[in-house]
């Protein structure tokens, strides 16, 4: 079956190949979302978008200060940092939304939010998308895992049936098309459980439905990554984890394959854990850790100067 001849037996309205990201709705109960607008502009650029992932206000601010144009709120990292728990569906919609608001208040760059499975049925999915849009997320990722979900690079995950996956994404798209100014990042985890061809079918189906960005989780080889980008025309995202299932390619290699976004979900929290363990070992030995930010640098990062200037305005 050639591209454009995808048969989807779920009463879909296909949009065909899309040359650009759809515009924000002109009307509705939602205000225009600067984050979504900024992300649309970024996706119109030809170069790969390197996207470190954040988990709190501090990590998000460091990403922005380093000059990166966007970030992603990682569900794995938020579950670990906020709760000290694994990414297995234990963190709630309310906790993720609360963490997201803190992140969004700390930066001006667009942030994509991890929406997991949408936290329930179709009505829950719509509410999740609407809540993330009101909070100011530029996009929301919705996946096709069975709830409770788990990290895409771990054992024991499963995906819902095709019809259910399509229904879930349609609920997310309804929320967007009803006025929520937010992009929809559609994810499939079918590669690990049902094989590459099923994962590619779902990606084509999600594109036909109108998803703005596509994410095939955990391709095992470079050839699989290349096949994914050949089969779809919407912007695609790669997910790079040290020790994960997907080959860790360079930004140049990813761009050559056709990816538009390269996400690094655990780079910052992994580096933070390693640094904290080293610092704790030094303290255990009775010495001050040497590899730490200076006090003045910390004051600058969190904005003490700006705070003092505000107090002294009058």
mmCIF file of C-alpha atoms in Angstrom:
data_model
loop_
_atom_site.group_PDB
_atom_site.id
_atom_site.type_symbol
_atom_site.label_atom_id
_atom_site.label_comp_id
_atom_site.label_asym_id
_atom_site.label_seq_id
_atom_site.Cartn_x
_atom_site.Cartn_y
_atom_site.Cartn_z
ATOM 1 C CA UNK A 1 0.000 0.000 0.000
ATOM 2 C CA UNK A 2 1.463 3.340 -1.070
ATOM 3 C CA UNK A 3 1.478 6.485 1.027
ATOM 4 C CA UNK A 4 -1.854 8.222 0.702
ATOM 5 C CA UNK A 5 -3.739 4.897 0.400
ATOM 6 C CA UNK A 6 -3.859 4.152 4.126
ATOM 7 C CA UNK A 7 -7.036 2.266 4.973
ATOM 8 C CA UNK A 8 -8.312 3.206 8.421
ATOM 9 C CA UNK A 9 -11.613 1.587 9.315
ATOM 10 C CA UNK A 10 -12.735 3.968 12.046
ATOM 11 C CA UNK A 11 -14.681 6.689 10.240
ATOM 12 C CA UNK A 12 -11.655 8.936 9.934
ATOM 13 C CA UNK A 13 -11.554 12.241 8.136
ATOM 14 C CA UNK A 14 -8.131 12.171 6.491
ATOM 15 C CA UNK A 15 -6.287 15.369 5.907
ATOM 16 C CA UNK A 16 -3.630 14.157 3.483
ATOM 17 C CA UNK A 17 0.010 15.259 3.650
ATOM 18 C CA UNK A 18 0.363 18.544 5.466
ATOM 19 C CA UNK A 19 2.970 21.068 4.412
ATOM 20 C CA UNK A 20 2.841 22.974 7.693
ATOM 21 C CA UNK A 21 1.491 22.880 11.224
ATOM 22 C CA UNK A 22 -2.172 23.878 11.435
ATOM 23 C CA UNK A 23 -2.933 27.382 12.641
ATOM 24 C CA UNK A 24 -4.424 28.263 16.009
ATOM 25 C CA UNK A 25 -8.249 28.256 16.145
ATOM 26 C CA UNK A 26 -9.709 31.661 15.388
ATOM 27 C CA UNK A 27 -12.566 31.366 17.865
ATOM 28 C CA UNK A 28 -13.450 29.529 21.049
ATOM 29 C CA UNK A 29 -13.294 29.816 24.808
ATOM 30 C CA UNK A 30 -9.484 29.664 24.900
ATOM 31 C CA UNK A 31 -7.094 32.566 24.539
ATOM 32 C CA UNK A 32 -4.187 32.435 22.103
ATOM 33 C CA UNK A 33 -1.297 30.445 23.559
ATOM 34 C CA UNK A 34 2.136 32.091 23.044
ATOM 35 C CA UNK A 35 3.871 28.757 23.645
ATOM 36 C CA UNK A 36 1.921 27.008 20.897
ATOM 37 C CA UNK A 37 2.516 29.910 18.540
ATOM 38 C CA UNK A 38 6.260 29.829 19.257
ATOM 39 C CA UNK A 39 6.423 26.069 18.680
ATOM 40 C CA UNK A 40 4.678 26.414 15.327
ATOM 41 C CA UNK A 41 7.286 28.968 14.282
ATOM 42 C CA UNK A 42 10.122 26.704 15.432
ATOM 43 C CA UNK A 43 8.761 23.790 13.416
ATOM 44 C CA UNK A 44 8.818 25.937 10.298
ATOM 45 C CA UNK A 45 12.611 26.166 10.555
ATOM 46 C CA UNK A 46 14.634 23.637 8.536
ATOM 47 C CA UNK A 47 17.096 22.639 11.275
ATOM 48 C CA UNK A 48 16.704 19.941 13.923
ATOM 49 C CA UNK A 49 15.396 21.204 17.270
ATOM 50 C CA UNK A 50 17.530 19.831 20.116
ATOM 51 C CA UNK A 51 15.233 19.564 23.136
ATOM 52 C CA UNK A 52 16.595 18.791 26.629
ATOM 53 C CA UNK A 53 13.801 17.700 28.957
ATOM 54 C CA UNK A 54 12.991 19.373 32.262
ATOM 55 C CA UNK A 55 11.290 18.267 35.457
ATOM 56 C CA UNK A 56 11.012 21.420 37.600
ATOM 57 C CA UNK A 57 11.385 25.179 37.409
ATOM 58 C CA UNK A 58 15.139 25.127 37.985
ATOM 59 C CA UNK A 59 15.930 22.572 35.283
ATOM 60 C CA UNK A 60 13.671 24.424 32.833
ATOM 61 C CA UNK A 61 15.402 27.717 33.589
ATOM 62 C CA UNK A 62 18.832 26.181 33.056
ATOM 63 C CA UNK A 63 17.694 24.887 29.666
ATOM 64 C CA UNK A 64 16.520 28.352 28.658
ATOM 65 C CA UNK A 65 19.682 30.040 29.976
ATOM 66 C CA UNK A 66 21.794 27.599 27.941
ATOM 67 C CA UNK A 67 20.107 28.866 24.784
ATOM 68 C CA UNK A 68 17.824 25.977 23.858
ATOM 69 C CA UNK A 69 14.642 27.104 22.079
ATOM 70 C CA UNK A 70 12.231 24.650 23.707
ATOM 71 C CA UNK A 71 11.865 21.946 26.344
ATOM 72 C CA UNK A 72 9.698 18.981 27.279
ATOM 73 C CA UNK A 73 8.322 18.149 30.719
ATOM 74 C CA UNK A 74 9.406 14.519 31.139
ATOM 75 C CA UNK A 75 6.936 12.288 32.963
ATOM 76 C CA UNK A 76 9.733 9.921 34.009
ATOM 77 C CA UNK A 77 11.757 12.770 35.478
ATOM 78 C CA UNK A 78 8.802 14.443 37.201
ATOM 79 C CA UNK A 79 7.727 11.156 38.806
ATOM 80 C CA UNK A 80 11.294 10.616 39.996
ATOM 81 C CA UNK A 81 11.993 14.169 41.204
ATOM 82 C CA UNK A 82 8.594 15.002 42.696
ATOM 83 C CA UNK A 83 7.596 11.624 44.121
ATOM 84 C CA UNK A 84 10.728 9.477 44.081
ATOM 85 C CA UNK A 85 8.675 6.889 42.199
ATOM 86 C CA UNK A 86 8.981 5.042 38.867
ATOM 87 C CA UNK A 87 7.261 6.147 35.675
ATOM 88 C CA UNK A 88 4.532 3.507 35.884
ATOM 89 C CA UNK A 89 1.364 5.586 35.922
ATOM 90 C CA UNK A 90 1.602 6.441 39.623
ATOM 91 C CA UNK A 91 1.711 10.202 39.161
ATOM 92 C CA UNK A 92 -1.670 11.850 38.607
ATOM 93 C CA UNK A 93 -2.993 14.393 36.121
ATOM 94 C CA UNK A 94 -3.278 16.977 38.898
ATOM 95 C CA UNK A 95 0.316 16.469 40.022
ATOM 96 C CA UNK A 96 1.631 16.720 36.459
ATOM 97 C CA UNK A 97 -0.419 19.847 35.786
ATOM 98 C CA UNK A 98 0.784 21.453 39.015
ATOM 99 C CA UNK A 99 4.403 20.665 38.162
ATOM 100 C CA UNK A 100 3.845 21.997 34.663
ATOM 101 C CA UNK A 101 2.515 25.319 35.911
ATOM 102 C CA UNK A 102 5.634 25.805 38.026
ATOM 103 C CA UNK A 103 7.817 25.016 35.020
ATOM 104 C CA UNK A 104 5.908 27.314 32.680
ATOM 105 C CA UNK A 105 6.087 30.213 35.141
ATOM 106 C CA UNK A 106 9.883 29.944 35.254
ATOM 107 C CA UNK A 107 10.630 30.231 31.513
ATOM 108 C CA UNK A 108 9.526 31.979 28.336
ATOM 109 C CA UNK A 109 10.464 29.229 25.854
ATOM 110 C CA UNK A 110 7.757 26.794 24.668
ATOM 111 C CA UNK A 111 7.393 23.610 26.725
ATOM 112 C CA UNK A 112 5.755 20.359 25.596
ATOM 113 C CA UNK A 113 3.862 18.483 28.313
ATOM 114 C CA UNK A 114 3.787 14.721 28.815
ATOM 115 C CA UNK A 115 0.088 13.801 28.882
ATOM 116 C CA UNK A 116 0.683 10.037 29.183
ATOM 117 C CA UNK A 117 -2.499 8.141 28.221
ATOM 118 C CA UNK A 118 -4.764 11.125 28.896
ATOM 119 C CA UNK A 119 -5.632 9.848 32.403
ATOM 120 C CA UNK A 120 -8.834 7.973 31.607
ATOM 121 C CA UNK A 121 -11.565 7.753 28.992
ATOM 122 C CA UNK A 122 -12.306 10.113 26.103
ATOM 123 C CA UNK A 123 -13.748 12.753 28.421
ATOM 124 C CA UNK A 124 -10.619 12.594 30.583
ATOM 125 C CA UNK A 125 -8.410 12.945 27.516
ATOM 126 C CA UNK A 126 -10.287 16.058 26.392
ATOM 127 C CA UNK A 127 -10.050 17.546 29.891
ATOM 128 C CA UNK A 128 -6.327 16.782 30.027
ATOM 129 C CA UNK A 129 -5.664 18.495 26.699
ATOM 130 C CA UNK A 130 -7.760 21.501 27.715
ATOM 131 C CA UNK A 131 -6.009 21.745 31.084
ATOM 132 C CA UNK A 132 -2.558 21.620 29.527
ATOM 133 C CA UNK A 133 -3.586 24.277 26.987
ATOM 134 C CA UNK A 134 -4.904 26.605 29.701
ATOM 135 C CA UNK A 135 -1.685 26.120 31.679
ATOM 136 C CA UNK A 136 0.277 27.306 28.647
ATOM 137 C CA UNK A 137 1.916 24.149 27.315
ATOM 138 C CA UNK A 138 2.888 24.465 23.657
ATOM 139 C CA UNK A 139 1.950 20.849 22.937
ATOM 140 C CA UNK A 140 0.799 17.734 24.730
ATOM 141 C CA UNK A 141 1.985 14.186 24.110
ATOM 142 C CA UNK A 142 -0.726 11.503 24.093
ATOM 143 C CA UNK A 143 0.292 7.843 23.795
ATOM 144 C CA UNK A 144 -1.399 4.527 23.012
ATOM 145 C CA UNK A 145 -0.228 2.508 26.013
ATOM 146 C CA UNK A 146 -2.579 0.588 28.269
ATOM 147 C CA UNK A 147 -3.193 2.431 31.537
ATOM 148 C CA UNK A 148 -1.407 2.441 33.894
ATOM 149 C CA UNK A 149 1.432 3.186 31.489
ATOM 150 C CA UNK A 150 5.151 2.827 32.033
ATOM 151 C CA UNK A 151 8.417 4.168 30.657
ATOM 152 C CA UNK A 152 8.690 3.289 26.972
ATOM 153 C CA UNK A 153 12.175 1.787 27.310
ATOM 154 C CA UNK A 154 11.258 -0.676 30.089
ATOM 155 C CA UNK A 155 9.690 -4.132 30.193
ATOM 156 C CA UNK A 156 6.020 -4.875 30.793
ATOM 157 C CA UNK A 157 4.302 -2.201 28.725
ATOM 158 C CA UNK A 158 1.390 -2.910 26.401
ATOM 159 C CA UNK A 159 -0.674 -0.901 23.947
ATOM 160 C CA UNK A 160 -4.402 -0.581 23.420
ATOM 161 C CA UNK A 161 -6.132 -1.897 20.293
ATOM 162 C CA UNK A 162 -6.089 0.098 17.066
ATOM 163 C CA UNK A 163 -9.659 1.336 17.380
ATOM 164 C CA UNK A 164 -9.087 2.397 20.975
ATOM 165 C CA UNK A 165 -5.862 4.196 20.055
ATOM 166 C CA UNK A 166 -7.655 6.053 17.291
ATOM 167 C CA UNK A 167 -10.540 6.950 19.603
ATOM 168 C CA UNK A 168 -8.119 8.279 22.225
ATOM 169 C CA UNK A 169 -6.310 10.476 19.737
ATOM 170 C CA UNK A 170 -9.584 11.703 18.249
ATOM 171 C CA UNK A 171 -10.607 12.866 21.728
ATOM 172 C CA UNK A 172 -7.372 14.850 22.013
ATOM 173 C CA UNK A 173 -7.900 16.355 18.578
ATOM 174 C CA UNK A 174 -11.491 17.291 19.426
ATOM 175 C CA UNK A 175 -10.228 19.328 22.353
ATOM 176 C CA UNK A 176 -7.683 21.053 20.132
ATOM 177 C CA UNK A 177 -10.165 21.716 17.344
ATOM 178 C CA UNK A 178 -12.774 23.005 19.797
ATOM 179 C CA UNK A 179 -10.532 25.928 20.636
ATOM 180 C CA UNK A 180 -7.657 24.690 22.805
ATOM 181 C CA UNK A 181 -4.587 26.395 21.336
ATOM 182 C CA UNK A 182 -2.151 23.518 21.689
ATOM 183 C CA UNK A 183 -0.351 21.107 19.378
ATOM 184 C CA UNK A 184 -0.941 17.361 19.628
ATOM 185 C CA UNK A 185 2.110 15.106 19.740
ATOM 186 C CA UNK A 186 0.872 11.576 18.997
ATOM 187 C CA UNK A 187 2.977 8.687 20.296
ATOM 188 C CA UNK A 188 2.879 4.950 19.701
ATOM 189 C CA UNK A 189 4.608 2.292 21.804
ATOM 190 C CA UNK A 190 3.514 -0.528 19.488
ATOM 191 C CA UNK A 191 7.048 -1.299 18.257
ATOM 192 C CA UNK A 192 7.970 -3.235 21.397
ATOM 193 C CA UNK A 193 4.826 -5.367 21.617
ATOM 194 C CA UNK A 194 3.300 -5.632 18.131
ATOM 195 C CA UNK A 195 6.261 -4.963 15.849
ATOM 196 C CA UNK A 196 7.503 -2.237 13.564
ATOM 197 C CA UNK A 197 4.815 -2.519 10.884
ATOM 198 C CA UNK A 198 2.017 -2.042 13.407
ATOM 199 C CA UNK A 199 3.835 0.950 14.872
ATOM 200 C CA UNK A 200 4.228 2.460 11.401
ATOM 201 C CA UNK A 201 0.548 1.827 10.629
ATOM 202 C CA UNK A 202 -0.420 3.704 13.761
ATOM 203 C CA UNK A 203 1.881 6.596 12.928
ATOM 204 C CA UNK A 204 0.315 6.883 9.471
ATOM 205 C CA UNK A 205 -3.149 6.678 11.009
ATOM 206 C CA UNK A 206 -2.351 9.353 13.582
ATOM 207 C CA UNK A 207 -1.024 11.610 10.835
ATOM 208 C CA UNK A 208 -4.174 11.058 8.778
ATOM 209 C CA UNK A 209 -6.262 12.059 11.781
ATOM 210 C CA UNK A 210 -4.397 15.369 12.003
ATOM 211 C CA UNK A 211 -1.739 14.972 14.710
ATOM 212 C CA UNK A 212 0.748 17.850 14.617
ATOM 213 C CA UNK A 213 3.879 15.901 15.629
ATOM 214 C CA UNK A 214 4.562 12.141 15.518
ATOM 215 C CA UNK A 215 6.647 10.031 17.892
ATOM 216 C CA UNK A 216 7.411 6.337 17.370
ATOM 217 C CA UNK A 217 8.846 5.229 20.704
ATOM 218 C CA UNK A 218 11.884 2.943 20.934
ATOM 219 C CA UNK A 219 12.829 1.986 17.365
ATOM 220 C CA UNK A 220 15.632 -0.544 17.710
ATOM 221 C CA UNK A 221 17.838 0.329 14.749
ATOM 222 C CA UNK A 222 18.827 3.208 12.533
ATOM 223 C CA UNK A 223 17.002 1.473 9.670
ATOM 224 C CA UNK A 224 13.769 1.531 11.686
ATOM 225 C CA UNK A 225 14.224 5.221 12.408
ATOM 226 C CA UNK A 226 14.737 5.842 8.697
ATOM 227 C CA UNK A 227 11.643 3.792 7.792
ATOM 228 C CA UNK A 228 9.534 5.852 10.191
ATOM 229 C CA UNK A 229 10.563 9.116 8.590
ATOM 230 C CA UNK A 230 9.945 7.747 5.093
ATOM 231 C CA UNK A 231 6.382 6.758 5.935
ATOM 232 C CA UNK A 232 5.095 10.065 7.314
ATOM 233 C CA UNK A 233 5.279 13.720 6.355
ATOM 234 C CA UNK A 234 4.365 15.424 9.648
ATOM 235 C CA UNK A 235 7.204 16.582 11.945
ATOM 236 C CA UNK A 236 8.750 13.659 13.837
ATOM 237 C CA UNK A 237 10.457 13.389 17.218
ATOM 238 C CA UNK A 238 13.313 11.125 18.309
ATOM 239 C CA UNK A 239 13.815 10.112 21.940
ATOM 240 C CA UNK A 240 17.440 9.562 23.007
ATOM 241 C CA UNK A 241 18.203 7.761 26.282
ATOM 242 C CA UNK A 242 21.652 6.665 27.428
ATOM 243 C CA UNK A 243 21.352 2.882 27.680
ATOM 244 C CA UNK A 244 17.902 2.817 26.056
ATOM 245 C CA UNK A 245 16.602 0.773 23.131
ATOM 246 C CA UNK A 246 17.054 3.429 20.434
ATOM 247 C CA UNK A 247 20.480 4.113 18.876
ATOM 248 C CA UNK A 248 21.873 7.382 20.202
ATOM 249 C CA UNK A 249 22.692 9.216 16.979
ATOM 250 C CA UNK A 250 24.200 12.660 16.643
ATOM 251 C CA UNK A 251 22.040 15.678 15.901
ATOM 252 C CA UNK A 252 23.463 15.754 12.369
ATOM 253 C CA UNK A 253 22.527 12.105 11.812
ATOM 254 C CA UNK A 254 19.013 12.609 13.171
ATOM 255 C CA UNK A 255 18.464 15.615 10.940
ATOM 256 C CA UNK A 256 19.651 13.626 7.918
ATOM 257 C CA UNK A 257 17.071 10.925 8.703
ATOM 258 C CA UNK A 258 14.321 13.534 8.675
ATOM 259 C CA UNK A 259 13.648 14.119 12.364
ATOM 260 C CA UNK A 260 12.509 17.598 13.395
ATOM 261 C CA UNK A 261 12.919 17.260 17.182
ATOM 262 C CA UNK A 262 15.484 15.367 19.266
ATOM 263 C CA UNK A 263 14.357 14.853 22.873
ATOM 264 C CA UNK A 264 16.749 13.968 25.695
ATOM 265 C CA UNK A 265 14.370 13.000 28.522
ATOM 266 C CA UNK A 266 16.856 11.799 31.136
ATOM 267 C CA UNK A 267 20.011 13.770 30.329
ATOM 268 C CA UNK A 268 19.482 16.404 33.026
ATOM 269 C CA UNK A 269 18.036 14.263 35.785
ATOM 270 C CA UNK A 270 20.672 11.611 35.077
ATOM 271 C CA UNK A 271 23.434 14.203 35.333
ATOM 272 C CA UNK A 272 21.866 15.614 38.502
ATOM 273 C CA UNK A 273 21.697 12.196 40.164
ATOM 274 C CA UNK A 274 25.329 11.462 39.293
ATOM 275 C CA UNK A 275 26.450 14.845 40.650
ATOM 276 C CA UNK A 276 24.432 14.478 43.858
ATOM 277 C CA UNK A 277 25.780 10.989 44.486
ATOM 278 C CA UNK A 278 29.335 12.292 44.067
ATOM 279 C CA UNK A 279 28.621 15.191 46.426
ATOM 280 C CA UNK A 280 27.112 12.873 49.017
ATOM 281 C CA UNK A 281 30.122 10.579 48.818
ATOM 282 C CA UNK A 282 32.423 13.552 49.461
ATOM 283 C CA UNK A 283 30.333 14.605 52.462
ATOM 284 C CA UNK A 284 30.425 11.049 53.747
ATOM 285 C CA UNK A 285 34.225 11.256 53.606
ATOM 286 C CA UNK A 286 34.146 14.510 55.576
ATOM 287 C CA UNK A 287 35.049 16.865 52.715
ATOM 288 C CA UNK A 288 33.217 19.629 50.875
ATOM 289 C CA UNK A 289 32.173 18.588 47.342
ATOM 290 C CA UNK A 290 34.284 20.486 44.825
ATOM 291 C CA UNK A 291 32.067 20.092 41.756
ATOM 292 C CA UNK A 292 29.252 22.438 42.683
ATOM 293 C CA UNK A 293 27.890 25.754 41.474
ATOM 294 C CA UNK A 294 29.163 28.780 43.341
ATOM 295 C CA UNK A 295 26.855 30.651 45.701
ATOM 296 C CA UNK A 296 26.816 33.732 43.484
ATOM 297 C CA UNK A 297 25.927 31.644 40.447
ATOM 298 C CA UNK A 298 22.995 30.096 42.306
ATOM 299 C CA UNK A 299 21.768 33.546 43.345
ATOM 300 C CA UNK A 300 21.895 34.630 39.715
ATOM 301 C CA UNK A 301 20.049 31.570 38.390
ATOM 302 C CA UNK A 302 17.088 31.923 40.738
ATOM 303 C CA UNK A 303 16.866 35.694 40.236
ATOM 304 C CA UNK A 304 17.951 37.390 43.445
ATOM 305 C CA UNK A 305 19.117 40.493 41.568
ATOM 306 C CA UNK A 306 15.785 40.866 39.793
ATOM 307 C CA UNK A 307 13.973 40.396 43.094
ATOM 308 C CA UNK A 308 16.043 43.080 44.815
ATOM 309 C CA UNK A 309 15.579 45.499 41.917
ATOM 310 C CA UNK A 310 11.832 45.037 42.176
ATOM 311 C CA UNK A 311 11.918 45.884 45.877
ATOM 312 C CA UNK A 312 14.006 49.003 45.240
ATOM 313 C CA UNK A 313 11.882 50.471 42.436
ATOM 314 C CA UNK A 314 10.219 52.988 44.736
#
